[in-house]
Amino acid sequence: MKRRGLLIILSSPSGAGKSTLTRRLREWDPEISFSISATTRAARPGEVNGKDYRFLTVDDFKRMVADGDMLEHAHVFGNFYGSPKGPVADAIEAGSDVLFDIDWQGAQQIANSPLSQHVLSIFLLPPSITELRRRLETRGQDSAEVIAKRMTRSWDEISHWDSYDYVLINDDLDATEERLKTIVTAERLRRTQQPDLIDHVRRLHAEFEEDS
Ligand code: ADP
Ligand code: 5GP
């Protein structure tokens, strides 16, 4: 039976494990597409334009917003970030899930959009603030100054934990991955994700009437 795609939103304070779990979820099901955000921040070493992010100038970013081409957008760590609208609606209708690695502001905007009934939002909490700092430091991608900035902002992000459908404490990575897959598997069976159910039930009804 045909199904509708989910908009799977993954948020957390920076360093809690979004990118790692995004990668693992997509290895588990390569049909899940990733919403490539647009951003005005500079690329980190190893990041590829058009794969990790679309790196835009502030003017180009603002133009996309003005043209109504963003599903949501926000200002994070002094830079603009946004999810381009184009690829999302088509993927959902075609039955593919789209994964978003976005902050709480973007999650709220999508939850209030016309696509809200197809949203699955998940928040990742770190086991402790000490471990969050350790992960940012061992990731080795950011300067001490950037890490300090991310740590300062972490509470702002964590404080929105209770507006998400699911909350996972990312202590053991493999366990968190399993929980994430379980959630996605179950949510795909949500009634609103199965547009052909109504036809199936009609057929059951016709058969039932014939039978009785
Ligand atoms: P985010 O995308 O949320 O900023 P990352 O996925 O980049 O976070 O994870 C930050 C660092 O923590 C990475 O080096 C990653 O390998 C590591 N990490 C992620 N989850 C765990 C975990 N459960 N246990 C230990 N290290 C983890
Ligand atoms: P980073 O610079 O570490 O890649 O991302 C910083 C923060 O911006 C993360 O919390 C990430 O989830 C968020 N982010 C990335 N892309 C988007 C987006 O398109 N929209 C919003 N609202 N947040 C985003």
mmCIF file of C-alpha atoms and ligand atoms in Angstrom:
data_model
loop_
_atom_site.group_PDB
_atom_site.id
_atom_site.type_symbol
_atom_site.label_atom_id
_atom_site.label_comp_id
_atom_site.label_asym_id
_atom_site.label_seq_id
_atom_site.Cartn_x
_atom_site.Cartn_y
_atom_site.Cartn_z
ATOM 1 C CA MET A 1 0.000 0.000 0.000
ATOM 2 C CA LYS A 2 1.049 3.515 -0.731
ATOM 3 C CA ARG A 3 2.179 5.644 2.183
ATOM 4 C CA ARG A 4 2.896 9.312 2.709
ATOM 5 C CA GLY A 5 6.353 10.418 3.727
ATOM 6 C CA LEU A 6 7.158 11.784 7.150
ATOM 7 C CA LEU A 7 9.009 15.002 7.889
ATOM 8 C CA ILE A 8 11.407 13.651 10.498
ATOM 9 C CA ILE A 9 12.824 16.512 12.547
ATOM 10 C CA LEU A 10 15.864 15.854 14.703
ATOM 11 C CA SER A 11 16.947 18.623 17.092
ATOM 12 C CA SER A 12 19.400 18.802 19.960
ATOM 13 C CA PRO A 13 22.026 21.082 21.391
ATOM 14 C CA SER A 14 25.068 21.069 19.146
ATOM 15 C CA GLY A 15 27.254 18.026 19.876
ATOM 16 C CA ALA A 16 24.504 15.731 21.189
ATOM 17 C CA GLY A 17 24.656 13.477 18.126
ATOM 18 C CA LYS A 18 22.239 14.675 15.398
ATOM 19 C CA SER A 19 24.634 14.316 12.472
ATOM 20 C CA THR A 20 25.837 10.897 13.621
ATOM 21 C CA LEU A 21 22.306 9.560 14.052
ATOM 22 C CA THR A 22 21.158 11.161 10.802
ATOM 23 C CA ARG A 23 23.926 9.274 9.011
ATOM 24 C CA ARG A 24 23.036 5.983 10.707
ATOM 25 C CA LEU A 25 19.319 6.339 9.991
ATOM 26 C CA ARG A 26 20.044 6.945 6.318
ATOM 27 C CA GLU A 27 22.375 3.955 6.163
ATOM 28 C CA TRP A 28 19.523 1.873 7.624
ATOM 29 C CA ASP A 29 17.094 3.205 5.006
ATOM 30 C CA PRO A 30 18.731 4.940 2.044
ATOM 31 C CA GLU A 31 15.252 5.941 0.813
ATOM 32 C CA ILE A 32 15.111 8.566 3.554
ATOM 33 C CA SER A 33 16.203 11.814 1.979
ATOM 34 C CA PHE A 34 18.015 14.542 3.855
ATOM 35 C CA SER A 35 16.836 18.125 3.698
ATOM 36 C CA ILE A 36 19.968 20.018 2.708
ATOM 37 C CA SER A 37 19.722 23.291 4.584
ATOM 38 C CA ALA A 38 20.870 26.592 3.216
ATOM 39 C CA THR A 39 23.200 28.556 5.475
ATOM 40 C CA THR A 40 25.241 31.722 5.470
ATOM 41 C CA ARG A 41 27.930 30.236 7.735
ATOM 42 C CA ALA A 42 31.311 29.240 6.308
ATOM 43 C CA ALA A 43 31.889 25.600 5.360
ATOM 44 C CA ARG A 44 33.852 23.531 7.888
ATOM 45 C CA PRO A 45 36.779 21.471 6.662
ATOM 46 C CA GLY A 46 35.396 18.464 4.820
ATOM 47 C CA GLU A 47 31.913 19.905 4.294
ATOM 48 C CA VAL A 48 30.706 19.790 0.710
ATOM 49 C CA ASN A 49 28.498 22.470 -0.840
ATOM 50 C CA GLY A 50 25.212 20.872 -1.973
ATOM 51 C CA LYS A 51 25.729 17.783 0.201
ATOM 52 C CA ASP A 52 26.063 18.977 3.797
ATOM 53 C CA TYR A 53 24.640 22.458 3.251
ATOM 54 C CA ARG A 54 24.018 24.932 0.487
ATOM 55 C CA PHE A 55 26.433 27.698 1.428
ATOM 56 C CA LEU A 56 24.894 31.030 0.443
ATOM 57 C CA THR A 57 25.690 34.700 0.797
ATOM 58 C CA VAL A 58 23.402 36.687 3.098
ATOM 59 C CA ASP A 59 21.862 38.396 0.041
ATOM 60 C CA ASP A 60 21.089 35.096 -1.697
ATOM 61 C CA PHE A 61 19.666 33.661 1.516
ATOM 62 C CA LYS A 62 17.421 36.686 2.048
ATOM 63 C CA ARG A 63 16.261 36.474 -1.563
ATOM 64 C CA MET A 64 15.159 32.861 -1.084
ATOM 65 C CA VAL A 65 13.211 33.850 2.041
ATOM 66 C CA ALA A 66 11.602 36.814 0.242
ATOM 67 C CA ASP A 67 10.637 34.568 -2.699
ATOM 68 C CA GLY A 68 8.862 32.180 -0.299
ATOM 69 C CA ASP A 69 11.305 29.374 -1.090
ATOM 70 C CA MET A 70 11.990 28.409 2.556
ATOM 71 C CA LEU A 71 9.816 26.043 4.543
ATOM 72 C CA GLU A 72 11.345 27.571 7.672
ATOM 73 C CA HIS A 73 14.339 29.687 8.533
ATOM 74 C CA ALA A 74 16.109 30.936 11.641
ATOM 75 C CA HIS A 75 19.103 32.859 12.924
ATOM 76 C CA VAL A 76 21.451 30.503 14.823
ATOM 77 C CA PHE A 77 24.937 31.272 16.204
ATOM 78 C CA GLY A 78 24.979 34.562 14.263
ATOM 79 C CA ASN A 79 24.226 32.926 10.894
ATOM 80 C CA PHE A 80 21.082 32.274 8.879
ATOM 81 C CA TYR A 81 19.862 28.722 8.338
ATOM 82 C CA GLY A 82 16.819 27.556 6.399
ATOM 83 C CA SER A 83 15.162 24.516 4.836
ATOM 84 C CA PRO A 84 14.417 24.946 1.112
ATOM 85 C CA LYS A 85 10.777 24.144 0.373
ATOM 86 C CA GLY A 86 11.175 22.660 -3.108
ATOM 87 C CA PRO A 87 12.292 19.085 -2.472
ATOM 88 C CA VAL A 88 10.046 18.473 0.550
ATOM 89 C CA ALA A 89 6.433 18.441 -0.664
ATOM 90 C CA ASP A 90 7.316 16.257 -3.682
ATOM 91 C CA ALA A 91 9.173 13.708 -1.528
ATOM 92 C CA ILE A 92 6.335 13.463 0.988
ATOM 93 C CA GLU A 93 3.712 12.894 -1.726
ATOM 94 C CA ALA A 94 5.932 10.268 -3.351
ATOM 95 C CA GLY A 95 6.065 8.422 -0.022
ATOM 96 C CA SER A 96 9.665 9.260 0.913
ATOM 97 C CA ASP A 97 10.558 10.481 4.360
ATOM 98 C CA VAL A 98 12.618 13.648 4.656
ATOM 99 C CA LEU A 99 15.002 14.118 7.563
ATOM 100 C CA PHE A 100 15.692 17.602 8.972
ATOM 101 C CA ASP A 101 18.644 18.430 11.225
ATOM 102 C CA ILE A 102 17.323 21.804 12.408
ATOM 103 C CA ASP A 103 16.960 23.813 15.602
ATOM 104 C CA TRP A 104 13.838 24.326 17.755
ATOM 105 C CA GLN A 105 12.825 27.494 15.899
ATOM 106 C CA GLY A 106 12.675 25.627 12.585
ATOM 107 C CA ALA A 107 10.922 22.668 14.224
ATOM 108 C CA GLN A 108 8.189 24.968 15.534
ATOM 109 C CA GLN A 109 7.718 26.657 12.162
ATOM 110 C CA ILE A 110 7.325 23.310 10.377
ATOM 111 C CA ALA A 111 5.010 22.032 13.132
ATOM 112 C CA ASN A 112 2.795 25.068 12.434
ATOM 113 C CA SER A 113 2.939 24.700 8.637
ATOM 114 C CA PRO A 114 0.344 23.014 6.397
ATOM 115 C CA LEU A 115 2.533 19.865 6.507
ATOM 116 C CA SER A 116 2.159 19.574 10.287
ATOM 117 C CA GLN A 117 0.184 16.321 10.264
ATOM 118 C CA HIS A 118 3.139 14.548 8.638
ATOM 119 C CA VAL A 119 5.719 15.807 11.134
ATOM 120 C CA LEU A 120 7.612 13.467 13.460
ATOM 121 C CA SER A 121 9.758 15.500 15.828
ATOM 122 C CA ILE A 122 12.494 13.996 17.974
ATOM 123 C CA PHE A 123 14.733 15.747 20.469
ATOM 124 C CA LEU A 124 18.097 14.358 21.552
ATOM 125 C CA LEU A 125 19.371 15.097 25.035
ATOM 126 C CA PRO A 126 22.992 14.514 26.058
ATOM 127 C CA PRO A 127 23.563 12.308 29.130
ATOM 128 C CA SER A 128 25.256 15.288 30.852
ATOM 129 C CA ILE A 129 26.593 18.756 30.097
ATOM 130 C CA THR A 130 30.134 17.508 30.776
ATOM 131 C CA GLU A 131 29.680 14.810 28.115
ATOM 132 C CA LEU A 132 28.224 17.364 25.685
ATOM 133 C CA ARG A 133 31.350 19.502 26.056
ATOM 134 C CA ARG A 134 33.571 16.422 25.686
ATOM 135 C CA ARG A 135 31.822 15.470 22.431
ATOM 136 C CA LEU A 136 32.221 18.954 20.983
ATOM 137 C CA GLU A 137 35.901 18.928 21.922
ATOM 138 C CA THR A 138 36.653 15.430 20.600
ATOM 139 C CA ARG A 139 34.745 16.085 17.350
ATOM 140 C CA GLY A 140 37.635 18.433 16.673
ATOM 141 C CA GLN A 141 35.797 20.583 14.147
ATOM 142 C CA ASP A 142 35.424 23.821 16.047
ATOM 143 C CA SER A 143 37.778 26.313 17.675
ATOM 144 C CA ALA A 144 37.668 26.805 21.455
ATOM 145 C CA GLU A 145 35.792 30.043 20.826
ATOM 146 C CA VAL A 146 33.112 28.366 18.694
ATOM 147 C CA ILE A 147 32.766 25.540 21.224
ATOM 148 C CA ALA A 148 32.252 28.085 24.001
ATOM 149 C CA LYS A 149 29.555 29.764 21.892
ATOM 150 C CA ARG A 150 27.795 26.438 21.246
ATOM 151 C CA MET A 151 27.952 25.513 24.945
ATOM 152 C CA THR A 152 26.475 28.885 25.904
ATOM 153 C CA ARG A 153 23.590 28.328 23.555
ATOM 154 C CA SER A 154 23.003 24.695 24.531
ATOM 155 C CA TRP A 155 20.580 25.499 27.350
ATOM 156 C CA ASP A 156 18.428 27.622 25.065
ATOM 157 C CA GLU A 157 18.049 24.604 22.752
ATOM 158 C CA ILE A 158 17.557 22.066 25.590
ATOM 159 C CA SER A 159 14.841 24.233 27.153
ATOM 160 C CA HIS A 160 12.574 23.423 24.181
ATOM 161 C CA TRP A 161 12.760 19.652 24.720
ATOM 162 C CA ASP A 162 9.114 19.445 25.751
ATOM 163 C CA SER A 163 7.634 20.613 22.463
ATOM 164 C CA TYR A 164 8.842 17.472 20.620
ATOM 165 C CA ASP A 165 6.923 14.221 20.028
ATOM 166 C CA TYR A 166 9.780 12.034 21.298
ATOM 167 C CA VAL A 167 12.802 12.681 23.479
ATOM 168 C CA LEU A 168 15.829 10.376 23.504
ATOM 169 C CA ILE A 169 18.812 10.555 25.836
ATOM 170 C CA ASN A 170 21.736 9.788 23.555
ATOM 171 C CA ASP A 171 23.933 7.910 25.996
ATOM 172 C CA ASP A 172 24.767 4.680 24.177
ATOM 173 C CA LEU A 173 24.893 5.381 20.441
ATOM 174 C CA ASP A 174 23.758 1.931 19.291
ATOM 175 C CA ALA A 175 20.827 1.938 21.735
ATOM 176 C CA THR A 176 19.747 5.399 20.589
ATOM 177 C CA GLU A 177 19.950 4.308 16.967
ATOM 178 C CA GLU A 178 17.708 1.310 17.709
ATOM 179 C CA ARG A 179 15.162 3.518 19.480
ATOM 180 C CA LEU A 180 15.166 5.935 16.585
ATOM 181 C CA LYS A 181 14.497 3.165 14.068
ATOM 182 C CA THR A 182 11.680 1.831 16.241
ATOM 183 C CA ILE A 183 10.049 5.265 16.369
ATOM 184 C CA VAL A 184 10.295 5.749 12.591
ATOM 185 C CA THR A 185 8.954 2.248 11.924
ATOM 186 C CA ALA A 186 5.933 2.860 14.159
ATOM 187 C CA GLU A 187 5.230 6.385 12.904
ATOM 188 C CA ARG A 188 5.112 5.199 9.309
ATOM 189 C CA LEU A 189 2.013 3.248 10.335
ATOM 190 C CA ARG A 190 0.186 6.321 11.605
ATOM 191 C CA ARG A 191 -3.283 6.431 10.046
ATOM 192 C CA THR A 192 -2.618 9.792 8.373
ATOM 193 C CA GLN A 193 0.483 8.335 6.696
ATOM 194 C CA GLN A 194 -1.515 5.631 4.926
ATOM 195 C CA PRO A 195 -3.751 7.327 2.338
ATOM 196 C CA ASP A 196 -4.902 4.020 0.798
ATOM 197 C CA LEU A 197 -6.358 2.686 4.042
ATOM 198 C CA ILE A 198 -9.750 4.165 3.239
ATOM 199 C CA ASP A 199 -9.956 2.129 0.004
ATOM 200 C CA HIS A 200 -8.929 -1.011 1.820
ATOM 201 C CA VAL A 201 -11.615 -0.480 4.469
ATOM 202 C CA ARG A 202 -14.221 0.170 1.731
ATOM 203 C CA ARG A 203 -13.284 -3.130 0.107
ATOM 204 C CA LEU A 204 -13.552 -4.875 3.470
ATOM 205 C CA HIS A 205 -16.984 -3.322 3.922
ATOM 206 C CA ALA A 206 -18.206 -4.428 0.508
ATOM 207 C CA GLU A 207 -16.980 -7.939 1.214
ATOM 208 C CA PHE A 208 -18.552 -7.873 4.647
ATOM 209 C CA GLU A 209 -21.927 -6.867 3.182
ATOM 210 C CA GLU A 210 -21.730 -9.623 0.564
ATOM 211 C CA ASP A 211 -20.788 -12.128 3.197
ATOM 212 C CA SER A 212 -23.642 -11.357 5.560
HETATM 213 P P1 ADP B 1 25.593 17.215 16.369
HETATM 214 O O1 ADP B 1 25.312 16.899 14.934
HETATM 215 O O2 ADP B 1 24.364 17.120 17.235
HETATM 216 O O3 ADP B 1 26.306 18.524 16.568
HETATM 217 P P2 ADP B 1 27.522 14.999 16.197
HETATM 218 O O4 ADP B 1 26.689 13.905 15.595
HETATM 219 O O5 ADP B 1 28.499 15.702 15.328
HETATM 220 O O6 ADP B 1 26.570 16.074 16.951
HETATM 221 O O7 ADP B 1 28.249 14.361 17.475
HETATM 222 C C1 ADP B 1 29.229 15.086 18.193
HETATM 223 C C2 ADP B 1 30.382 14.127 18.556
HETATM 224 O O8 ADP B 1 29.906 13.168 19.533
HETATM 225 C C3 ADP B 1 30.885 13.293 17.371
HETATM 226 O O9 ADP B 1 32.289 13.181 17.482
HETATM 227 C C4 ADP B 1 30.203 11.946 17.544
HETATM 228 O O10 ADP B 1 30.975 10.885 17.019
HETATM 229 C C5 ADP B 1 30.078 11.829 19.064
HETATM 230 N N1 ADP B 1 28.898 11.087 19.536
HETATM 231 C C6 ADP B 1 27.628 11.126 19.070
HETATM 232 N N2 ADP B 1 26.812 10.318 19.793
HETATM 233 C C7 ADP B 1 27.592 9.739 20.743
HETATM 234 C C8 ADP B 1 27.357 8.796 21.802
HETATM 235 N N3 ADP B 1 26.131 8.282 22.046
HETATM 236 N N4 ADP B 1 28.392 8.436 22.572
HETATM 237 C C9 ADP B 1 29.638 8.947 22.362
HETATM 238 N N5 ADP B 1 29.938 9.834 21.377
HETATM 239 C C10 ADP B 1 28.943 10.235 20.580
HETATM 240 P P1 5GP B 2 25.889 23.668 12.526
HETATM 241 O O1 5GP B 2 26.437 25.037 12.245
HETATM 242 O O2 5GP B 2 26.532 23.008 13.714
HETATM 243 O O3 5GP B 2 25.857 22.786 11.314
HETATM 244 O O4 5GP B 2 24.355 23.863 12.937
HETATM 245 C C1 5GP B 2 24.052 24.742 13.981
HETATM 246 C C2 5GP B 2 22.598 24.619 14.365
HETATM 247 O O5 5GP B 2 21.761 25.048 13.284
HETATM 248 C C3 5GP B 2 22.157 23.192 14.697
HETATM 249 O O6 5GP B 2 21.343 23.254 15.882
HETATM 250 C C4 5GP B 2 21.332 22.791 13.506
HETATM 251 O O7 5GP B 2 20.334 21.860 13.863
HETATM 252 C C5 5GP B 2 20.726 24.114 13.105
HETATM 253 N N1 5GP B 2 20.289 24.118 11.705
HETATM 254 C C6 5GP B 2 20.927 23.571 10.641
HETATM 255 N N2 5GP B 2 20.220 23.751 9.521
HETATM 256 C C7 5GP B 2 19.091 24.414 9.884
HETATM 257 C C8 5GP B 2 17.944 24.875 9.165
HETATM 258 O O8 5GP B 2 17.791 24.704 7.955
HETATM 259 N N3 5GP B 2 16.999 25.525 9.889
HETATM 260 C C9 5GP B 2 17.099 25.736 11.232
HETATM 261 N N4 5GP B 2 16.084 26.357 11.843
HETATM 262 N N5 5GP B 2 18.159 25.306 11.943
HETATM 263 C C10 5GP B 2 19.143 24.664 11.279
#
